[in-house]
PDB file of C-alpha atoms in Angstrom:
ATOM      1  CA  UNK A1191      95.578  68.573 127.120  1.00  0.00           C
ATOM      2  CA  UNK A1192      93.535  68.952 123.870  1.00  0.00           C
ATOM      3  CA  UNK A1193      94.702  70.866 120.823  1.00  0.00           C
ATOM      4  CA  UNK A1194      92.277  72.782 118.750  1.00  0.00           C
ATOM      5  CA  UNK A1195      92.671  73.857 115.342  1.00  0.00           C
ATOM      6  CA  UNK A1196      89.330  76.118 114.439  1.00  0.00           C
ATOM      7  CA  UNK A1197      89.133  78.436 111.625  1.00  0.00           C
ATOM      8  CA  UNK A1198      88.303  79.611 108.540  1.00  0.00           C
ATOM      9  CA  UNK A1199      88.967  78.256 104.935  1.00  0.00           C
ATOM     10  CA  UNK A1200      87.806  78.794 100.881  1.00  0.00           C
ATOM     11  CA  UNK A1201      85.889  75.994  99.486  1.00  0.00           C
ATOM     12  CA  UNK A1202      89.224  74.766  97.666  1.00  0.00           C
ATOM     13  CA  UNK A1203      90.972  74.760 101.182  1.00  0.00           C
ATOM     14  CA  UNK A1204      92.343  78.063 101.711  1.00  0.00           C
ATOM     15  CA  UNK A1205      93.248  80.413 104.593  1.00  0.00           C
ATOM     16  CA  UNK A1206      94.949  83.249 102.934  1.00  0.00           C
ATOM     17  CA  UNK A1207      95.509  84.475  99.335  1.00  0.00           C
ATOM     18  CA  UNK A1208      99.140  84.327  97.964  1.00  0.00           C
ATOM     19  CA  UNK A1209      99.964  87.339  99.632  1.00  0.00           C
ATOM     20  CA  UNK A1210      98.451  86.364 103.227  1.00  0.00           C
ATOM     21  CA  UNK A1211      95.207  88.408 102.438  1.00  0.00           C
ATOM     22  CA  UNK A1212      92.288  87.641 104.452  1.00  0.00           C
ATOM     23  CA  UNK A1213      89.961  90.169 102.576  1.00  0.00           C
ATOM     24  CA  UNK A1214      88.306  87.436 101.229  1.00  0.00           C
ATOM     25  CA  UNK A1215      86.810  86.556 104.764  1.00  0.00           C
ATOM     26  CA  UNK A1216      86.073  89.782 105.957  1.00  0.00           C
ATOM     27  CA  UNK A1217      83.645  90.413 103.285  1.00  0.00           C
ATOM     28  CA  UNK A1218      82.292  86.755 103.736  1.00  0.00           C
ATOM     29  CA  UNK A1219      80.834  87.716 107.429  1.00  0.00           C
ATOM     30  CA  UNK A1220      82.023  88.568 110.742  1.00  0.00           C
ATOM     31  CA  UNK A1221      83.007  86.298 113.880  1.00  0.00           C
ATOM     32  CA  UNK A1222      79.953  87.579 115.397  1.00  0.00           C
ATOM     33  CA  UNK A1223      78.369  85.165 113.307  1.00  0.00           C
ATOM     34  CA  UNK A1224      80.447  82.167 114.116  1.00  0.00           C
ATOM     35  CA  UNK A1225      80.599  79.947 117.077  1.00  0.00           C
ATOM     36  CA  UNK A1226      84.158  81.969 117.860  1.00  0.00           C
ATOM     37  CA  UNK A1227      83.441  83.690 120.940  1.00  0.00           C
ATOM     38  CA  UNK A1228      81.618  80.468 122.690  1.00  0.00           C
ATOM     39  CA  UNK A1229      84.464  78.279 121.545  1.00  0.00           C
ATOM     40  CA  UNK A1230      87.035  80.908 123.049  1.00  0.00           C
ATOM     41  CA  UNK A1231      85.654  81.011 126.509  1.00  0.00           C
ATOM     42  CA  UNK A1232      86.873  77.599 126.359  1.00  0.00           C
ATOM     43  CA  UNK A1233      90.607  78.268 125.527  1.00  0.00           C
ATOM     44  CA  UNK A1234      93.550  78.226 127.793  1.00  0.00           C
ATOM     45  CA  UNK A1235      96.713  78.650 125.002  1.00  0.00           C
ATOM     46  CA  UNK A1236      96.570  80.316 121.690  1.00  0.00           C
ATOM     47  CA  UNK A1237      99.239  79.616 119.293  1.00  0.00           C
ATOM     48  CA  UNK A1238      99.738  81.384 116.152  1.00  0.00           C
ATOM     49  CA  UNK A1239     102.185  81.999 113.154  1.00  0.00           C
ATOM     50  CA  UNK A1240     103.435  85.468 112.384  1.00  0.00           C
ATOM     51  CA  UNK A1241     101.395  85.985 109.744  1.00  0.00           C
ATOM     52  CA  UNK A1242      98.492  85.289 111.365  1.00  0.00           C
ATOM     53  CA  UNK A1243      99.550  87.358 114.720  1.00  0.00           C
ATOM     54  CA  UNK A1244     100.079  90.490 111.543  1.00  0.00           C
ATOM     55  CA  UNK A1245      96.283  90.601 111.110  1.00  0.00           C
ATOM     56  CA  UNK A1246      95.716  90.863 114.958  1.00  0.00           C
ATOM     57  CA  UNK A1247      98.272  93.849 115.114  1.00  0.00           C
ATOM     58  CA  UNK A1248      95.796  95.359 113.281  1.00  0.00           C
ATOM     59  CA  UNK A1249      93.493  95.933 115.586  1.00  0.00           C
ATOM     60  CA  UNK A1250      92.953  99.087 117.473  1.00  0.00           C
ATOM     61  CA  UNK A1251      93.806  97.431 120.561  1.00  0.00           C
ATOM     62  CA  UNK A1252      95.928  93.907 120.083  1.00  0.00           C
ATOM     63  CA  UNK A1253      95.907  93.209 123.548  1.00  0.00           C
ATOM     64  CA  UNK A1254      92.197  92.928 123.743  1.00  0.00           C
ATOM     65  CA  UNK A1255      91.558  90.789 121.006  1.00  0.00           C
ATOM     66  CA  UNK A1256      92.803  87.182 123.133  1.00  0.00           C
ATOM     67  CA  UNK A1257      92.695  88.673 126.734  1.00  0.00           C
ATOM     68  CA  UNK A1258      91.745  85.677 128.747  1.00  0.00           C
ATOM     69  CA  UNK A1259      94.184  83.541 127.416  1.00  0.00           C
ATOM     70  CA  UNK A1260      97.979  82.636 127.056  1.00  0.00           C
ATOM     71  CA  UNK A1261      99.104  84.044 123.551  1.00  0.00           C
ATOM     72  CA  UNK A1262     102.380  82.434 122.064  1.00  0.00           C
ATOM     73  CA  UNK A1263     103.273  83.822 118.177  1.00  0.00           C
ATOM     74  CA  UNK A1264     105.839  81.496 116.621  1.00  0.00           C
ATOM     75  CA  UNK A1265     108.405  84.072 115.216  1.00  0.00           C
ATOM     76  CA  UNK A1266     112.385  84.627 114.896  1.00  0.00           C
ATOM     77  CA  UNK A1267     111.703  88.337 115.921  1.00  0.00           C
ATOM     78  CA  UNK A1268     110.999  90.203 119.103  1.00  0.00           C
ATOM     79  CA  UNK A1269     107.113  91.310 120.013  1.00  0.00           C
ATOM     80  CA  UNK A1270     106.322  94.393 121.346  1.00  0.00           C
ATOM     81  CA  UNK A1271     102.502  93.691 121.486  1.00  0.00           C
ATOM     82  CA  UNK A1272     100.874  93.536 125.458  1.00  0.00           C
ATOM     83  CA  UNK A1273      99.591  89.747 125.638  1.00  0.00           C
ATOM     84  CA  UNK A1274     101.509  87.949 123.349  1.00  0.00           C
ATOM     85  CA  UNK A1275     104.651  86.103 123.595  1.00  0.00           C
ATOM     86  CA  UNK A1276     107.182  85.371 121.318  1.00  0.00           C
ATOM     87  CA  UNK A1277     108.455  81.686 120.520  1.00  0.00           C
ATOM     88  CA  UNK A1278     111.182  80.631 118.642  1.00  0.00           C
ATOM     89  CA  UNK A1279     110.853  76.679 119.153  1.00  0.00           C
ATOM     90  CA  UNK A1280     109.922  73.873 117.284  1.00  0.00           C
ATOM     91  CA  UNK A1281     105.738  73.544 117.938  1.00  0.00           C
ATOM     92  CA  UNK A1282     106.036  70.055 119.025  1.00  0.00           C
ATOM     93  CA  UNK A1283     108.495  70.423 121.434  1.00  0.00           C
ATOM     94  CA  UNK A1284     106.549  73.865 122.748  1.00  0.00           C
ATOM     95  CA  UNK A1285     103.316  72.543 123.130  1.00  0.00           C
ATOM     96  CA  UNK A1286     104.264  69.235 125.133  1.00  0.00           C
ATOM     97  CA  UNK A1287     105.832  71.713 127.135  1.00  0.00           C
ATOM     98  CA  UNK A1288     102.490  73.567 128.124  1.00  0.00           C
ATOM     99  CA  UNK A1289     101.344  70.562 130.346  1.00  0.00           C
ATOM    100  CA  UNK A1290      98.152  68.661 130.940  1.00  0.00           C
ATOM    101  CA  UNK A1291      94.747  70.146 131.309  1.00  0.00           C
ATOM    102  CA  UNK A1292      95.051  73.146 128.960  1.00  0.00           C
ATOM    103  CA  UNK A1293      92.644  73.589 125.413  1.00  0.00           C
ATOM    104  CA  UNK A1294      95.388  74.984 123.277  1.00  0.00           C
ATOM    105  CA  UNK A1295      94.026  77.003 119.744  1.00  0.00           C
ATOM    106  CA  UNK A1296      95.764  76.566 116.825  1.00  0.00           C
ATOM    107  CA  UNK A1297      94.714  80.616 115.813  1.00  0.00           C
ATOM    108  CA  UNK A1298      96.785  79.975 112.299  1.00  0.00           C
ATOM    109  CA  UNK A1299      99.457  78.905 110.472  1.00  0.00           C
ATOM    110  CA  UNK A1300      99.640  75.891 108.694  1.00  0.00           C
ATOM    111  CA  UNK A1301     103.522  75.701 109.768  1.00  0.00           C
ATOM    112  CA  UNK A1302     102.173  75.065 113.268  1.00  0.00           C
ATOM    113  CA  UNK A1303      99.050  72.740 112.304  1.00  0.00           C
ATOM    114  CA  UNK A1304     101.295  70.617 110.034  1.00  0.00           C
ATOM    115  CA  UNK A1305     104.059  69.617 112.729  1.00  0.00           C
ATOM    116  CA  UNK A1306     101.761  68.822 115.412  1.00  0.00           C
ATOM    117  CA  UNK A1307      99.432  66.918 112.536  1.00  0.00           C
ATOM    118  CA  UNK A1308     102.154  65.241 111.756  1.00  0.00           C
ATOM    119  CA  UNK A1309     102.782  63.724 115.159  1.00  0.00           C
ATOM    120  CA  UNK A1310      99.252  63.239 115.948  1.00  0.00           C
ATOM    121  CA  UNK A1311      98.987  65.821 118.457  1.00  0.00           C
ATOM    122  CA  UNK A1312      96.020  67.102 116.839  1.00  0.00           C
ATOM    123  CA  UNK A1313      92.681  66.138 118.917  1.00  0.00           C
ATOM    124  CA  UNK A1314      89.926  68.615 117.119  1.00  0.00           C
ATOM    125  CA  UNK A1315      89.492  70.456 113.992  1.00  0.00           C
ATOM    126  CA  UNK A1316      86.802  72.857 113.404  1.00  0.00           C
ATOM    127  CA  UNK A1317      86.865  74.122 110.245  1.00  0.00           C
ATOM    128  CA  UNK A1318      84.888  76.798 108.667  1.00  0.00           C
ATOM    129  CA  UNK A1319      84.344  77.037 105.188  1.00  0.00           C
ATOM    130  CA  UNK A1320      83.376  80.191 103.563  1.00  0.00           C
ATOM    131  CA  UNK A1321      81.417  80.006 100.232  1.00  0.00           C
ATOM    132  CA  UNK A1322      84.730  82.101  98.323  1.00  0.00           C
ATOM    133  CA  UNK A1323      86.878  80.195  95.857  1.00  0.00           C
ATOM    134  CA  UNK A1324      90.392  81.735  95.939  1.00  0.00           C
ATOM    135  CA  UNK A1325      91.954  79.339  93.030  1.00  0.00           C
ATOM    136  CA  UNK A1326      95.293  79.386  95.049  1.00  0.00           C
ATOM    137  CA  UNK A1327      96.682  80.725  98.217  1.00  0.00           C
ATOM    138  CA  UNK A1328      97.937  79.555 101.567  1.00  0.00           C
ATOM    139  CA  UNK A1329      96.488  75.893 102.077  1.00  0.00           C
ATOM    140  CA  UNK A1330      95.486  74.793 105.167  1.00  0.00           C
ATOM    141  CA  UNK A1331      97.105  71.197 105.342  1.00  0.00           C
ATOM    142  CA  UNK A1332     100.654  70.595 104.476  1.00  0.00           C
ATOM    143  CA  UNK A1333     101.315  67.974 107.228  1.00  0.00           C
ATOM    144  CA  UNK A1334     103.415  65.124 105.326  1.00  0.00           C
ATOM    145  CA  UNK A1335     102.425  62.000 103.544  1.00  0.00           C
ATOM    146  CA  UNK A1336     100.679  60.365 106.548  1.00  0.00           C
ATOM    147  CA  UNK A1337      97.495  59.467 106.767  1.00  0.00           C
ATOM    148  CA  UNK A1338      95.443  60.742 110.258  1.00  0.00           C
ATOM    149  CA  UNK A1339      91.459  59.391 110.660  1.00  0.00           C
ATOM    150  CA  UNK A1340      89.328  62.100 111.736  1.00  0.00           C
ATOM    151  CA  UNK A1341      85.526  61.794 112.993  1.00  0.00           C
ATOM    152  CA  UNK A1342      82.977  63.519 111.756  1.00  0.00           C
ATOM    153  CA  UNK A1343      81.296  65.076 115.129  1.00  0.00           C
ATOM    154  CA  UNK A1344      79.161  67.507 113.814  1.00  0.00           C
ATOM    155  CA  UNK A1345      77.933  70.235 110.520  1.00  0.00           C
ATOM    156  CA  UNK A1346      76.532  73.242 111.288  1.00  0.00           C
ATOM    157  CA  UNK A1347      75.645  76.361 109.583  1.00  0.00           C
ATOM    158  CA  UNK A1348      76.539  79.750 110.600  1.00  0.00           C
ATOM    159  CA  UNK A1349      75.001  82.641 107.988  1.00  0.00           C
ATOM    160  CA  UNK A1350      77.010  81.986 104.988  1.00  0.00           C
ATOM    161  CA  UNK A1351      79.866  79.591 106.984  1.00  0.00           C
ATOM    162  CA  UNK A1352      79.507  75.798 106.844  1.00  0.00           C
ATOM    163  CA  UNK A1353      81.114  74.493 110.097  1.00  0.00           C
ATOM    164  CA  UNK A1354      82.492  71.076 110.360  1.00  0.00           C
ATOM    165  CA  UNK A1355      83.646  69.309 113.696  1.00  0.00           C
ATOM    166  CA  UNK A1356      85.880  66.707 113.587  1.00  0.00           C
ATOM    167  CA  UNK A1357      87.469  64.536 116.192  1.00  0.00           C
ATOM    168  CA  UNK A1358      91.112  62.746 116.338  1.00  0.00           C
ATOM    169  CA  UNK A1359      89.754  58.641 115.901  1.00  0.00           C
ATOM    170  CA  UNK A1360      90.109  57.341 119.556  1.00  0.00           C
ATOM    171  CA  UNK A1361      89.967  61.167 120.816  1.00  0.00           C
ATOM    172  CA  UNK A1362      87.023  62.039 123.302  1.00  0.00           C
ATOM    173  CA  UNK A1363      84.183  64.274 122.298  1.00  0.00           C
ATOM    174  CA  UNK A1364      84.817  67.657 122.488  1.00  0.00           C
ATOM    175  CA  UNK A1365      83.016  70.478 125.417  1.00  0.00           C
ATOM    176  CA  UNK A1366      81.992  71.969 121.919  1.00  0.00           C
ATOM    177  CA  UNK A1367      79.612  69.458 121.164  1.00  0.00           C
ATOM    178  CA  UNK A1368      77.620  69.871 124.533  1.00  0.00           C
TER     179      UNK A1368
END
């Protein structure tokens, strides 16, 4: 099992405004212009907040936007979205639960990343960072005082998206470096 967190964040470490706005990324670029779609065909599990699982609802079709994969949304409330699955468990205790041999995404939600950060479950992060500085917001780390040793795998550029690929110290390299 490997977990994955890749996505998007402001220069001073944000995924969302203060009110869970992503409008700040959309008019940054597209995921057309990301490594997103190679990294996907790669994905077994996505996990997601409710927040985050909000901004798929959006779409004209939900149930297309993750289709090849196992889509859990960590939420107190009943889904009623084709393709997604509703958890109400602690993250650690789900995801040890999803067995060996599975890439698991962490889509969003730093009250998923944080947990599983927090008991080094975390093997990759790839983290886009869009040139947008938000001044506060939803941070992406909130994992507790401990400190975790990433390696730096890999920077690449992606129009106007800086991509940086770490690896969990004593991790293996990740199929996204071949």
């Amino acid at each position: 099992m490997a977990v994955y967190f890749y996505g998007c964040i402001t220069i001073d470490g944000y995924l969302a405004t203060k009110e869970h706005h992503l409008d700040w990324l959309y008019d940054t670029g597209s995921p057309e212009e990301t490594s997103c779609d190679e990294f996907y065909s790669h994905m077994d599990v996505t996990l997601m907040g409710r927040r985050t699982f909000r901004e798929i609802e959006k779409a004209e079709n939900p149930a297309t936007v993750y289709p090849t994969t196992e889509n859990y949304v960590f939420t107190h409330r009943a889904l009623s979205c084709p393709g997604f699955t509703a958890v109400n468990e602690d993250p650690v205790k789900f995801v040890k639960s999803l067995g060996k041999n599975r890439n698991i995404w962490v889509v969003g939600g730093n009250t998923i990343l944080a947990p599983l950060l927090d008991q080094d479950m975390v093997d990759h992060l790839i983290i886009q960072v869009a040139p947008v500085l938000l001044g506060g917001g939803i941070p992406l780390f909130t994992q507790g005082e401990i400190t975790r040793r990433f390696h730096l795998e890999a920077v690449k550029q992606y129009g106007q998206f800086a991509e940086l690929v770490y690896c969990r110290m004593g991790c293996t390299s990740s199929f996204y470096l071949a």
